[in-house]
Amino acid sequence: MAVLILVQTFCAVFFAGDIIADAVDTGRGFLADPHLVIEALAVAALAAAIVIEARFLMQMLRRAQLAAQSLRVAAGAFWEVLEDRFASWDLSPAEREVAAFTVKGLSVAEVAALRGAAEGTVKAQLGAVYRKAGVAGRHQLVTLLIEDLLGEPLPAERAREAASGTSQRPAPPV
């Protein structure tokens, strides 16, 4: 968009120069020639468009910057929720690491390779994580963490919590 603004600015300057040159060549003011008046109006419209596009570009850049900042804040909040949950589930350091890799989307084989452990060990640690979290697998674990970020449990979890009379969920933010 910045390139477009530069090209349009060049064109506006060129056409404004052409109008001035034509007015000087004819020896009359440009208001005396209807053709020059139309050209002048076109240059004015082009200049207005350049100003509008420049403002629009600045707004877009500000919005992009705010979106990037919000994304950083959200990512930080997600990892805070993750750490809070890991602490409330009383996960061991190894279980925390395996759970974090799992939430990031790594497979059991990838987690095992990163940790230098056997796949069976990672599966056992994941089983402990799922048991302590009260979920059946990776998808439910991730869903539970996302629900914590949003502050609202899914209907199935609400029913399960109501039936058991317990809730592992911290109070939603006010």
Backbone as a printed PyTorch tensor [residue, N CA C, xyz], in Angstrom:
tensor([[[  0.8220,  -1.1740,   0.0000],
         [  0.0000,   0.0000,   0.0000],
         [  0.8790,   1.2570,   0.0000]],

        [[  2.0050,   1.1890,   0.6900],
         [  2.9170,   2.3400,   0.7140],
         [  3.4500,   2.6300,  -0.6870]],

        [[  3.7040,   1.5740,  -1.4520],
         [  4.1850,   1.7590,  -2.8260],
         [  3.1030,   2.4420,  -3.6610]],

        [[  1.8690,   2.0280,  -3.4770],
         [  0.7500,   2.6460,  -4.1950],
         [  0.6590,   4.1370,  -3.8600]],

        [[  0.8210,   4.4640,  -2.5960],
         [  0.7780,   5.8740,  -2.1860],
         [  1.9140,   6.6560,  -2.8370]],

        [[  3.0900,   6.0540,  -2.8940],
         [  4.2270,   6.7300,  -3.5360],
         [  3.9820,   6.9530,  -5.0260]],

        [[  3.4500,   5.9480,  -5.7070],
         [  3.1610,   6.0810,  -7.1440],
         [  2.1110,   7.1680,  -7.3630]],

        [[  1.0770,   7.1550,  -6.5410],
         [  0.0360,   8.1720,  -6.6850],
         [  0.5820,   9.5750,  -6.3980]],

        [[  1.4560,   9.6860,  -5.4240],
         [  2.0680,  10.9840,  -5.1160],
         [  2.8870,  11.4740,  -6.3010]],

        [[  3.6670,  10.5720,  -6.9030],
         [  4.4410,  10.9320,  -8.0940],
         [  3.5120,  11.4250,  -9.2020]],

        [[  2.4230,  10.6930,  -9.4320],
         [  1.4740,  11.0850, -10.4810],
         [  0.8420,  12.4440, -10.1740]],

        [[  0.4720,  12.6730,  -8.9210],
         [ -0.1430,  13.9510,  -8.5540],
         [  0.8250,  15.1050,  -8.7850]],

        [[  2.0800,  14.9130,  -8.4000],
         [  3.0880,  15.9600,  -8.6130],
         [  3.2920,  16.1890, -10.1100]],

        [[  3.3660,  15.1100, -10.8790],
         [  3.5500,  15.2290, -12.3320],
         [  2.3950,  16.0050, -12.9640]],

        [[  1.1620,  15.6090, -12.6260],
         [  0.0040,  16.2710, -13.2310],
         [ -0.1270,  17.7190, -12.7580]],

        [[  0.2000,  17.9920, -11.5090],
         [  0.1630,  19.3820, -11.0220],
         [  1.1860,  20.2200, -11.7800]],

        [[  2.3700,  19.6550, -11.9950],
         [  3.3880,  20.3550, -12.7830],
         [  2.9270,  20.5900, -14.2080]],

        [[  2.2370,  19.6140, -14.7840],
         [  1.7140,  19.7500, -16.1470],
         [  0.6720,  20.8650, -16.2210]],

        [[ -0.1840,  20.9560, -15.2180],
         [ -1.1990,  22.0180, -15.1930],
         [ -0.5260,  23.3850, -15.1170]],

        [[  0.4570,  23.4990, -14.2550],
         [  1.1740,  24.7760, -14.1110],
         [  1.8780,  25.1370, -15.4190]],

        [[  2.5310,  24.1460, -16.0330],
         [  3.2350,  24.4040, -17.3020],
         [  2.2550,  24.8270, -18.3870]],

        [[  1.1030,  24.1550, -18.4750],
         [  0.0910,  24.5230, -19.4750],
         [ -0.4450,  25.9310, -19.2200]],

        [[ -0.6640,  26.2810, -17.9640],
         [ -1.1780,  27.6150, -17.6360],
         [ -0.1540,  28.6860, -17.9970]],

        [[  1.1290,  28.3990, -17.7610],
         [  2.1890,  29.3600, -18.1030],
         [  2.3100,  29.4740, -19.6180]],

        [[  2.2360,  28.3400, -20.3280],
         [  2.3620,  28.3470, -21.7910],
         [  1.2370,  29.1380, -22.4600]],

        [[  0.0280,  29.0200, -21.9550],
         [ -1.0930,  29.7210, -22.5830],
         [ -1.1200,  31.1940, -22.2000]],

        [[ -0.4460,  31.5440, -21.1330],
         [ -0.4110,  32.9390, -20.7090],
         [ -1.6670,  33.3540, -19.9650]],

        [[ -2.5870,  32.4450, -19.8010],
         [ -3.8050,  32.7350, -19.0460],
         [ -3.7720,  31.8980, -17.7660]],

        [[ -4.5560,  32.2560, -16.8250],
         [ -4.6800,  31.4410, -15.6180],
         [ -5.3720,  30.1310, -15.9500]],

        [[ -5.1830,  29.1600, -15.1350],
         [ -5.7820,  27.8610, -15.4500],
         [ -7.3020,  27.9070, -15.3100]],

        [[ -7.8470,  28.9010, -14.5990],
         [ -9.3020,  29.0230, -14.4670],
         [ -9.9580,  29.4600, -15.7780]],

        [[ -9.1770,  30.0580, -16.6640],
         [ -9.7240,  30.5130, -17.9460],
         [ -9.9100,  29.3570, -18.9180]],

        [[ -9.2580,  28.2540, -18.6870],
         [ -9.3350,  27.1050, -19.5990],
         [-10.0750,  25.9610, -18.8930]],

        [[-11.2630,  25.5690, -19.3900],
         [-12.0330,  24.5000, -18.7390],
         [-11.2590,  23.1770, -18.6550]],

        [[-10.4370,  22.9030, -19.6510],
         [ -9.6380,  21.6770, -19.6490],
         [ -8.6850,  21.6640, -18.4520]],

        [[ -8.0460,  22.7920, -18.1870],
         [ -7.1160,  22.8730, -17.0530],
         [ -7.8570,  22.7930, -15.7180]],

        [[ -9.0700,  23.3270, -15.6790],
         [ -9.8740,  23.2460, -14.4490],
         [-10.1930,  21.7850, -14.1370]],

        [[-10.5700,  21.0360, -15.1720],
         [-10.8830,  19.6130, -14.9840],
         [ -9.6360,  18.8580, -14.5250]],

        [[ -8.4930,  19.1600, -15.1380],
         [ -7.2450,  18.5180, -14.7150],
         [ -6.9190,  18.8750, -13.2670]],

        [[ -7.1280,  20.1210, -12.8900],
         [ -6.8450,  20.5580, -11.5170],
         [ -7.7510,  19.8380, -10.5240]],

        [[ -9.0220,  19.6640, -10.8840],
         [ -9.9410,  18.9270, -10.0130],
         [ -9.5110,  17.4650,  -9.8760]],

        [[ -9.0490,  16.8790, -10.9770],
         [ -8.5660,  15.4940, -10.9300],
         [ -7.3450,  15.3750, -10.0160]],

        [[ -6.4320,  16.3400, -10.0980],
         [ -5.2470,  16.3300,  -9.2310],
         [ -5.6650,  16.5090,  -7.7750]],

        [[ -6.6410,  17.3860,  -7.5220],
         [ -7.1220,  17.5910,  -6.1510],
         [ -7.7510,  16.3070,  -5.6070]],

        [[ -8.5290,  15.6210,  -6.4450],
         [ -9.1360,  14.3540,  -6.0260],
         [ -8.0600,  13.3100,  -5.7480]],

        [[ -7.0360,  13.2670,  -6.5920],
         [ -5.9310,  12.3330,  -6.3870],
         [ -5.1960,  12.6480,  -5.0840]],

        [[ -4.9830,  13.9250,  -4.8090],
         [ -4.3090,  14.3230,  -3.5660],
         [ -5.1510,  13.9280,  -2.3530]],

        [[ -6.4680,  14.1150,  -2.4460],
         [ -7.3520,  13.7180,  -1.3480],
         [ -7.2930,  12.2040,  -1.1360]],

        [[ -7.2760,  11.4570,  -2.2340],
         [ -7.1760,   9.9960,  -2.1320],
         [ -5.8650,   9.5830,  -1.4740]],

        [[ -4.7950,  10.2740,  -1.7940],
         [ -3.4920,   9.9680,  -1.1920],
         [ -3.5560,  10.1810,   0.3210]],

        [[ -4.1480,  11.2820,   0.7440],
         [ -4.2650,  11.5720,   2.1820],
         [ -5.1050,  10.4970,   2.8730]],

        [[ -6.2280,  10.1370,   2.2700],
         [ -7.1010,   9.1080,   2.8480],
         [ -6.3740,   7.7700,   2.9310]],

        [[ -5.6850,   7.3910,   1.8730],
         [ -4.9550,   6.1200,   1.8780],
         [ -3.8260,   6.1240,   2.9010]],

        [[ -3.1530,   7.2520,   3.0620],
         [ -2.0760,   7.3390,   4.0560],
         [ -2.6440,   7.1680,   5.4640]],

        [[ -3.7820,   7.7940,   5.7320],
         [ -4.4120,   7.6330,   7.0480],
         [ -4.8590,   6.1920,   7.2540]],

        [[ -5.4310,   5.5900,   6.2130],
         [ -5.8610,   4.1970,   6.2910],
         [ -4.6690,   3.2800,   6.5610]],

        [[ -3.5580,   3.5360,   5.8900],
         [ -2.3480,   2.7430,   6.1060],
         [ -1.8720,   2.8700,   7.5480]],

        [[ -1.8820,   4.0680,   8.0840],
         [ -1.4520,   4.2720,   9.4700],
         [ -2.3710,   3.5240,  10.4340]],

        [[ -3.6770,   3.5530,  10.1820],
         [ -4.6230,   2.8100,  11.0200],
         [ -4.3510,   1.3130,  10.9480]],

        [[ -4.1030,   0.8180,   9.7400],
         [ -3.8130,  -0.6120,   9.5760],
         [ -2.5540,  -1.0000,  10.3320]],

        [[ -1.5330,  -0.1760,  10.2570],
         [ -0.2880,  -0.4750,  10.9630],
         [ -0.4990,  -0.4630,  12.4750]],

        [[ -1.2830,   0.4880,  12.9780],
         [ -1.5830,   0.5250,  14.4200],
         [ -2.3630,  -0.7130,  14.8330]],

        [[ -3.3530,  -1.0930,  14.0360],
         [ -4.1460,  -2.2870,  14.3550],
         [ -3.2840,  -3.5430,  14.3390]],

        [[ -2.3990,  -3.6440,  13.3810],
         [ -1.5080,  -4.8080,  13.3180],
         [ -0.6110,  -4.8540,  14.5470]],

        [[ -0.1240,  -3.7020,  14.9650],
         [  0.7270,  -3.6430,  16.1530],
         [ -0.0670,  -4.0480,  17.4000]],

        [[ -1.2990,  -3.5620,  17.5300],
         [ -2.1380,  -3.9330,  18.6670],
         [ -2.4740,  -5.4190,  18.6430]],

        [[ -2.7400,  -5.9560,  17.4560],
         [ -3.0400,  -7.3830,  17.3420],
         [ -1.8380,  -8.2250,  17.7510]],

        [[ -0.6550,  -7.8170,  17.3300],
         [  0.5570,  -8.5480,  17.7140],
         [  0.7730,  -8.4730,  19.2190]],

        [[  0.5300,  -7.3220,  19.7950],
         [  0.6840,  -7.1610,  21.2420],
         [ -0.3480,  -8.0230,  21.9760]],

        [[ -1.5800,  -8.0370,  21.5030],
         [ -2.6240,  -8.8560,  22.1200],
         [ -2.2840, -10.3340,  22.0300]],

        [[ -1.7180, -10.7360,  20.9120],
         [ -1.3200, -12.1280,  20.7480],
         [ -0.2420, -12.5090,  21.7540]],

        [[  0.7280, -11.6090,  21.9600],
         [  1.7700, -11.8820,  22.9570],
         [  1.1700, -12.0040,  24.3530]],

        [[  0.2200, -11.1290,  24.6780],
         [ -0.4270, -11.1760,  25.9910],
         [ -1.2190, -12.4720,  26.1400]],

        [[ -1.9670, -12.8410,  25.0970],
         [ -2.7600, -14.0690,  25.1480],
         [ -1.8710, -15.2930,  25.2930]],

        [[ -0.7590, -15.3120,  24.5710],
         [  0.1630, -16.4470,  24.6790],
         [  0.7220, -16.5300,  26.0930]],

        [[  1.0640, -15.3950,  26.6640],
         [  1.5640, -15.3800,  28.0380],
         [  0.5020, -15.8460,  29.0150]],

        [[ -0.7450, -15.4070,  28.8070],
         [ -1.8470, -15.8200,  29.6780],
         [ -2.0780, -17.3180,  29.5690]],

        [[ -1.9680, -17.8600,  28.3690],
         [ -2.1590, -19.2990,  28.1890],
         [ -1.1310, -20.0720,  29.0010]],

        [[  0.1190, -19.6510,  28.9410],
         [  1.1500, -20.3890,  29.6800],
         [  1.0100, -20.1900,  31.1850]],

        [[  0.4610, -19.0480,  31.6130],
         [  0.1730, -18.8700,  33.0400],
         [ -0.9200, -19.8330,  33.4780]],

        [[ -1.9820, -19.9480,  32.6730],
         [ -3.0620, -20.8910,  32.9770],
         [ -2.5050, -22.3050,  33.0170]],

        [[ -1.6510, -22.6130,  32.0600],
         [ -1.0370, -23.9350,  32.0020],
         [ -0.2550, -24.2230,  33.2840]],

        [[  0.5880, -23.2970,  33.6940],
         [  1.3880, -23.4920,  34.9070],
         [  0.5070, -23.5930,  36.1490]],

        [[ -0.5450, -22.7720,  36.2190],
         [ -1.4660, -22.8490,  37.3590],
         [ -2.1370, -24.2150,  37.4260]],

        [[ -2.5850, -24.6870,  36.2810],
         [ -3.2300, -26.0040,  36.2430],
         [ -2.2470, -27.1080,  36.6170]],

        [[ -1.0450, -27.0460,  36.0760],
         [ -0.0420, -28.0620,  36.3990],
         [  0.2030, -28.1000,  37.9030]],

        [[  0.2540, -26.9290,  38.5270],
         [  0.4700, -26.8690,  39.9770],
         [ -0.7360, -27.4470,  40.7190]],

        [[ -1.9550, -27.1080,  40.2620],
         [ -3.1490, -27.6200,  40.9480],
         [ -3.3000, -29.1290,  40.7800]],

        [[ -2.7780, -29.6730,  39.7030],
         [ -2.8300, -31.1140,  39.4890],
         [ -1.6620, -31.8270,  40.1660]],

        [[ -0.7490, -31.0660,  40.7150],
         [  0.4330, -31.6040,  41.3970],
         [  1.2590, -32.4960,  40.4600]],

        [[  1.5350, -31.9680,  39.2620],
         [  2.3380, -32.7130,  38.2910],
         [  3.8090, -32.6340,  38.6710]],

        [[  4.5170, -33.7210,  38.4260],
         [  5.9670, -33.7310,  38.6340],
         [  6.6180, -32.9030,  37.5240]],

        [[  7.8870, -32.5180,  37.6990],
         [  8.5600, -31.7640,  36.6270],
         [  8.5460, -32.5060,  35.2870]],

        [[  8.7410, -33.8100,  35.3140],
         [  8.7280, -34.5880,  34.0670],
         [  7.3310, -34.5850,  33.4480]],

        [[  6.3020, -34.7330,  34.2900],
         [  4.9310, -34.7180,  33.7810],
         [  4.5780, -33.3410,  33.2110]],

        [[  5.0630, -32.2950,  33.8510],
         [  4.8250, -30.9360,  33.3430],
         [  5.4270, -30.7670,  31.9490]],

        [[  6.6520, -31.2560,  31.8070],
         [  7.3340, -31.1150,  30.5190],
         [  6.6080, -31.9050,  29.4320]],

        [[  6.2370, -33.1300,  29.7550],
         [  5.5260, -33.9720,  28.7920],
         [  4.1750, -33.3410,  28.4470]],

        [[  3.4730, -32.8310,  29.4500],
         [  2.1730, -32.1970,  29.2060],
         [  2.3330, -30.9500,  28.3380]],

        [[  3.3530, -30.1480,  28.6000],
         [  3.5770, -28.9310,  27.8030],
         [  3.8570, -29.2880,  26.3500]],

        [[  4.7020, -30.2870,  26.1210],
         [  4.9840, -30.7130,  24.7490],
         [  3.7180, -31.2450,  24.0760]],

        [[  2.9060, -31.9610,  24.8300],
         [  1.6740, -32.5210,  24.2830],
         [  0.7080, -31.4100,  23.8950]],

        [[  0.5850, -30.4050,  24.7540],
         [ -0.2960, -29.2740,  24.4590],
         [  0.1910, -28.5310,  23.2210]],

        [[  1.5080, -28.5070,  23.0180],
         [  2.0640, -27.8560,  21.8240],
         [  1.7970, -28.6660,  20.5610]],

        [[  1.3100, -29.9030,  20.7230],
         [  0.9400, -30.7030,  19.5650],
         [  1.9440, -31.7570,  19.1480]],

        [[  2.9750, -31.9810,  19.9560],
         [  3.9730, -32.9860,  19.6070],
         [  3.4270, -34.3880,  19.8540]],

        [[  3.8600, -35.3330,  19.0350],
         [  3.4460, -36.7200,  19.2020],
         [  4.2440, -37.3570,  20.3300]],

        [[  3.8090, -38.5320,  20.7530],
         [  4.5200, -39.2640,  21.8060],
         [  5.9570, -39.5260,  21.3700]],

        [[  6.1470, -39.9290,  20.1190],
         [  7.4980, -40.2110,  19.6150],
         [  8.3620, -38.9510,  19.6390]],

        [[  7.7950, -37.8230,  19.2500],
         [  8.5570, -36.5690,  19.2530],
         [  8.9220, -36.1430,  20.6710]],

        [[  7.9790, -36.2960,  21.5990],
         [  8.2550, -35.9510,  23.0000],
         [  9.3500, -36.8550,  23.5430]],

        [[  9.2540, -38.1430,  23.2350],
         [ 10.2670, -39.0900,  23.7070],
         [ 11.6400, -38.7240,  23.1570]],

        [[ 11.7060, -38.3740,  21.8920],
         [ 12.9900, -38.0030,  21.2880],
         [ 13.5510, -36.7350,  21.9300]],

        [[ 12.7050, -35.7510,  22.1750],
         [ 13.1620, -34.5040,  22.7960],
         [ 13.6450, -34.7180,  24.2280]],

        [[ 12.9810, -35.6060,  24.9300],
         [ 13.3290, -35.8370,  26.3300],
         [ 14.3850, -36.9250,  26.4980]],

        [[ 14.7100, -37.6290,  25.4240],
         [ 15.6790, -38.7180,  25.5250],
         [ 15.1370, -39.8640,  26.3620]],

        [[ 13.8430, -40.1110,  26.2200],
         [ 13.1800, -41.1590,  26.9990],
         [ 12.5020, -42.1350,  26.0490]],

        [[ 12.1170, -43.2570,  26.5940],
         [ 11.3990, -44.2540,  25.8040],
         [  9.9530, -43.8020,  25.6100]],

        [[  9.3570, -44.2350,  24.5060],
         [  7.9660, -43.8710,  24.2380],
         [  7.0420, -44.3910,  25.3320]],

        [[  7.3330, -45.5610,  25.8500],
         [  6.5260, -46.1270,  26.9330],
         [  6.5410, -45.2460,  28.1740]],

        [[  7.6970, -44.6780,  28.4630],
         [  7.8120, -43.7730,  29.6150],
         [  6.9470, -42.5370,  29.3970]],

        [[  7.0130, -41.9820,  28.2040],
         [  6.2140, -40.7940,  27.8900],
         [  4.7260, -41.1280,  27.9620]],

        [[  4.3320, -42.3000,  27.4490],
         [  2.9230, -42.7030,  27.5150],
         [  2.4680, -42.8380,  28.9630]],

        [[  3.3190, -43.4060,  29.8060],
         [  2.9750, -43.5510,  31.2210],
         [  2.8340, -42.1780,  31.8860]],

        [[  3.7480, -41.2730,  31.5550],
         [  3.6660, -39.9260,  32.1230],
         [  2.4150, -39.2020,  31.6260]],

        [[  2.0850, -39.3780,  30.3520],
         [  0.8620, -38.7660,  29.8230],
         [ -0.3750, -39.3480,  30.4940]],

        [[ -0.3580, -40.6520,  30.7270],
         [ -1.4700, -41.2840,  31.4410],
         [ -1.6580, -40.6730,  32.8230]],

        [[ -0.5480, -40.4250,  33.5110],
         [ -0.6210, -39.7940,  34.8350],
         [ -1.1660, -38.3690,  34.7230]],

        [[ -0.7260, -37.6470,  33.7020],
         [ -1.2170, -36.2780,  33.4920],
         [ -2.7200, -36.3060,  33.2470]],

        [[ -3.1820, -37.1750,  32.3550],
         [ -4.6020, -37.2540,  32.0370],
         [ -5.4130, -37.6390,  33.2760]],

        [[ -4.9080, -38.5870,  34.0560],
         [ -5.5990, -39.0280,  35.2660],
         [ -5.7150, -37.8710,  36.2650]],

        [[ -4.6100, -37.1680,  36.4990],
         [ -4.6090, -36.0540,  37.4550],
         [ -5.4840, -34.8960,  36.9710]],

        [[ -5.5660, -34.7220,  35.6530],
         [ -6.3790, -33.6440,  35.0850],
         [ -7.8500, -34.0290,  34.9860]],

        [[ -8.1310, -35.3250,  35.1190],
         [ -9.5080, -35.7890,  35.0120],
         [-10.0270, -35.7960,  33.5890]],

        [[ -9.1290, -36.0570,  32.6310],
         [ -9.5190, -36.0950,  31.2240],
         [ -9.1250, -37.4400,  30.6260]],

        [[ -9.6520, -37.7110,  29.4290],
         [ -9.3880, -38.9960,  28.7920],
         [ -8.2600, -38.9480,  27.7730]],

        [[ -7.8580, -37.7670,  27.3390],
         [ -6.8160, -37.7060,  26.3230],
         [ -6.3860, -36.2870,  26.0130]],

        [[ -5.5490, -36.1960,  24.9900],
         [ -4.9480, -34.9190,  24.5790],
         [ -5.9990, -33.8570,  24.2610]],

        [[ -7.0130, -34.2330,  23.4920],
         [ -8.0120, -33.2470,  23.0680],
         [ -8.7630, -32.6700,  24.2640]],

        [[ -9.1270, -33.5290,  25.1970],
         [ -9.8250, -33.0310,  26.3810],
         [ -8.9080, -32.1660,  27.2410]],

        [[ -7.6340, -32.5150,  27.2980],
         [ -6.6720, -31.7180,  28.0620],
         [ -6.5720, -30.3100,  27.4780]],

        [[ -6.3910, -30.2290,  26.1750],
         [ -6.2770, -28.9240,  25.5170],
         [ -7.5840, -28.1440,  25.6680]],

        [[ -8.7110, -28.8270,  25.5110],
         [-10.0110, -28.1700,  25.6570],
         [-10.1780, -27.6120,  27.0620]],

        [[ -9.7820, -28.3720,  28.0540],
         [ -9.8760, -27.9210,  29.4420],
         [ -9.0570, -26.6500,  29.6590]],

        [[ -7.8570, -26.6150,  29.1000],
         [ -6.9990, -25.4370,  29.2570],
         [ -7.5760, -24.2230,  28.5280]],

        [[ -8.1370, -24.4490,  27.3590],
         [ -8.7500, -23.3470,  26.6110],
         [ -9.9810, -22.8300,  27.3510]],

        [[-10.7530, -23.7370,  27.9290],
         [-11.9120, -23.3220,  28.7190],
         [-11.4760, -22.4280,  29.8760]],

        [[-10.3630, -22.7700,  30.4940],
         [ -9.8550, -21.9410,  31.5880],
         [ -9.5380, -20.5380,  31.1000]],

        [[ -8.9800, -20.4390,  29.9110],
         [ -8.6910, -19.1160,  29.3510],
         [ -9.9750, -18.3360,  29.1080]],

        [[-10.9830, -19.0330,  28.6160],
         [-12.2480, -18.3800,  28.3000],
         [-13.1080, -18.1670,  29.5350]],

        [[-12.8480, -18.9500,  30.5830],
         [-13.5870, -18.7870,  31.8280],
         [-14.9120, -19.5080,  31.8760]],

        [[-15.2350, -20.2990,  30.8830],
         [-16.5050, -21.0070,  30.8420],
         [-16.2870, -22.4820,  30.5380]],

        [[-16.7950, -23.3820,  31.3860],
         [-16.6880, -24.8060,  31.0710],
         [-17.6890, -25.2010,  29.9870]],

        [[-17.3720, -26.2680,  29.3000],
         [-18.3100, -26.8140,  28.3290],
         [-19.4650, -27.4700,  29.0750]],

        [[-20.6400, -27.6070,  28.4470],
         [-21.7930, -28.2060,  29.1310],
         [-21.4960, -29.5880,  29.7130]],

        [[-20.7370, -30.4180,  29.0090],
         [-20.4290, -31.7620,  29.5070],
         [-19.6300, -31.6880,  30.8030]],

        [[-18.6890, -30.7570,  30.8760],
         [-17.8920, -30.6380,  32.0960],
         [-18.7370, -30.0820,  33.2310]],

        [[-19.6280, -29.1300,  32.9290],
         [-20.5150, -28.5900,  33.9600],
         [-21.3630, -29.7090,  34.5560]],

        [[-21.8930, -30.5840,  33.6920],
         [-22.7210, -31.6930,  34.1620],
         [-21.9030, -32.6470,  35.0260]],

        [[-20.6790, -32.9460,  34.5980],
         [-19.8060, -33.8480,  35.3530],
         [-19.4760, -33.2420,  36.7200]],

        [[-19.1730, -31.9340,  36.7490],
         [-18.8540, -31.2600,  38.0070],
         [-20.0720, -31.2180,  38.9200]],

        [[-21.2490, -30.9850,  38.3400],
         [-22.4700, -30.9380,  39.1420],
         [-22.7770, -32.3040,  39.7410]],

        [[-22.5590, -33.3610,  38.9450],
         [-22.8330, -34.7140,  39.4220],
         [-21.8790, -35.1260,  40.5400]],

        [[-20.6220, -34.7280,  40.4200],
         [-19.6300, -35.1320,  41.4250],
         [-19.5910, -34.1660,  42.6050]],

        [[-20.1280, -32.9580,  42.4110],
         [-20.1110, -31.9640,  43.4830],
         [-18.7660, -31.2980,  43.6770]],

        [[-17.8570, -31.5170,  42.7370],
         [-16.5310, -30.9000,  42.8420],
         [-16.2280, -30.1520,  41.5620]],

        [[-15.3050, -29.2500,  41.6820],
         [-14.8530, -28.5020,  40.5140],
         [-13.3670, -28.2760,  40.6310]],

        [[-12.6410, -28.6330,  39.5780],
         [-11.2010, -28.3840,  39.5520],
         [-10.9130, -27.0130,  38.9600]],

        [[-11.9470, -26.3170,  38.6010],
         [-11.8130, -25.0530,  37.8880],
         [-11.7360, -23.8990,  38.8790]],

        [[-10.7720, -23.0090,  38.6810],
         [-10.7480, -21.7980,  39.4980],
         [-11.9220, -20.9010,  39.1120]],

        [[-12.2770, -20.0050,  40.0030],
         [-13.3840, -19.0920,  39.7140],
         [-13.0770, -18.2940,  38.4580]],

        [[-14.0910, -18.0760,  37.5930],
         [-13.8440, -17.3080,  36.3680],
         [-13.4580, -15.8790,  36.7070]],

        [[-12.6560, -15.2680,  35.8320],
         [-12.2460, -13.8910,  36.0860],
         [-13.4440, -12.9500,  36.0590]],

        [[-13.3840, -11.9520,  36.8920],
         [-14.4890, -10.9890,  36.9730],
         [-14.2020,  -9.8020,  36.1080]]])
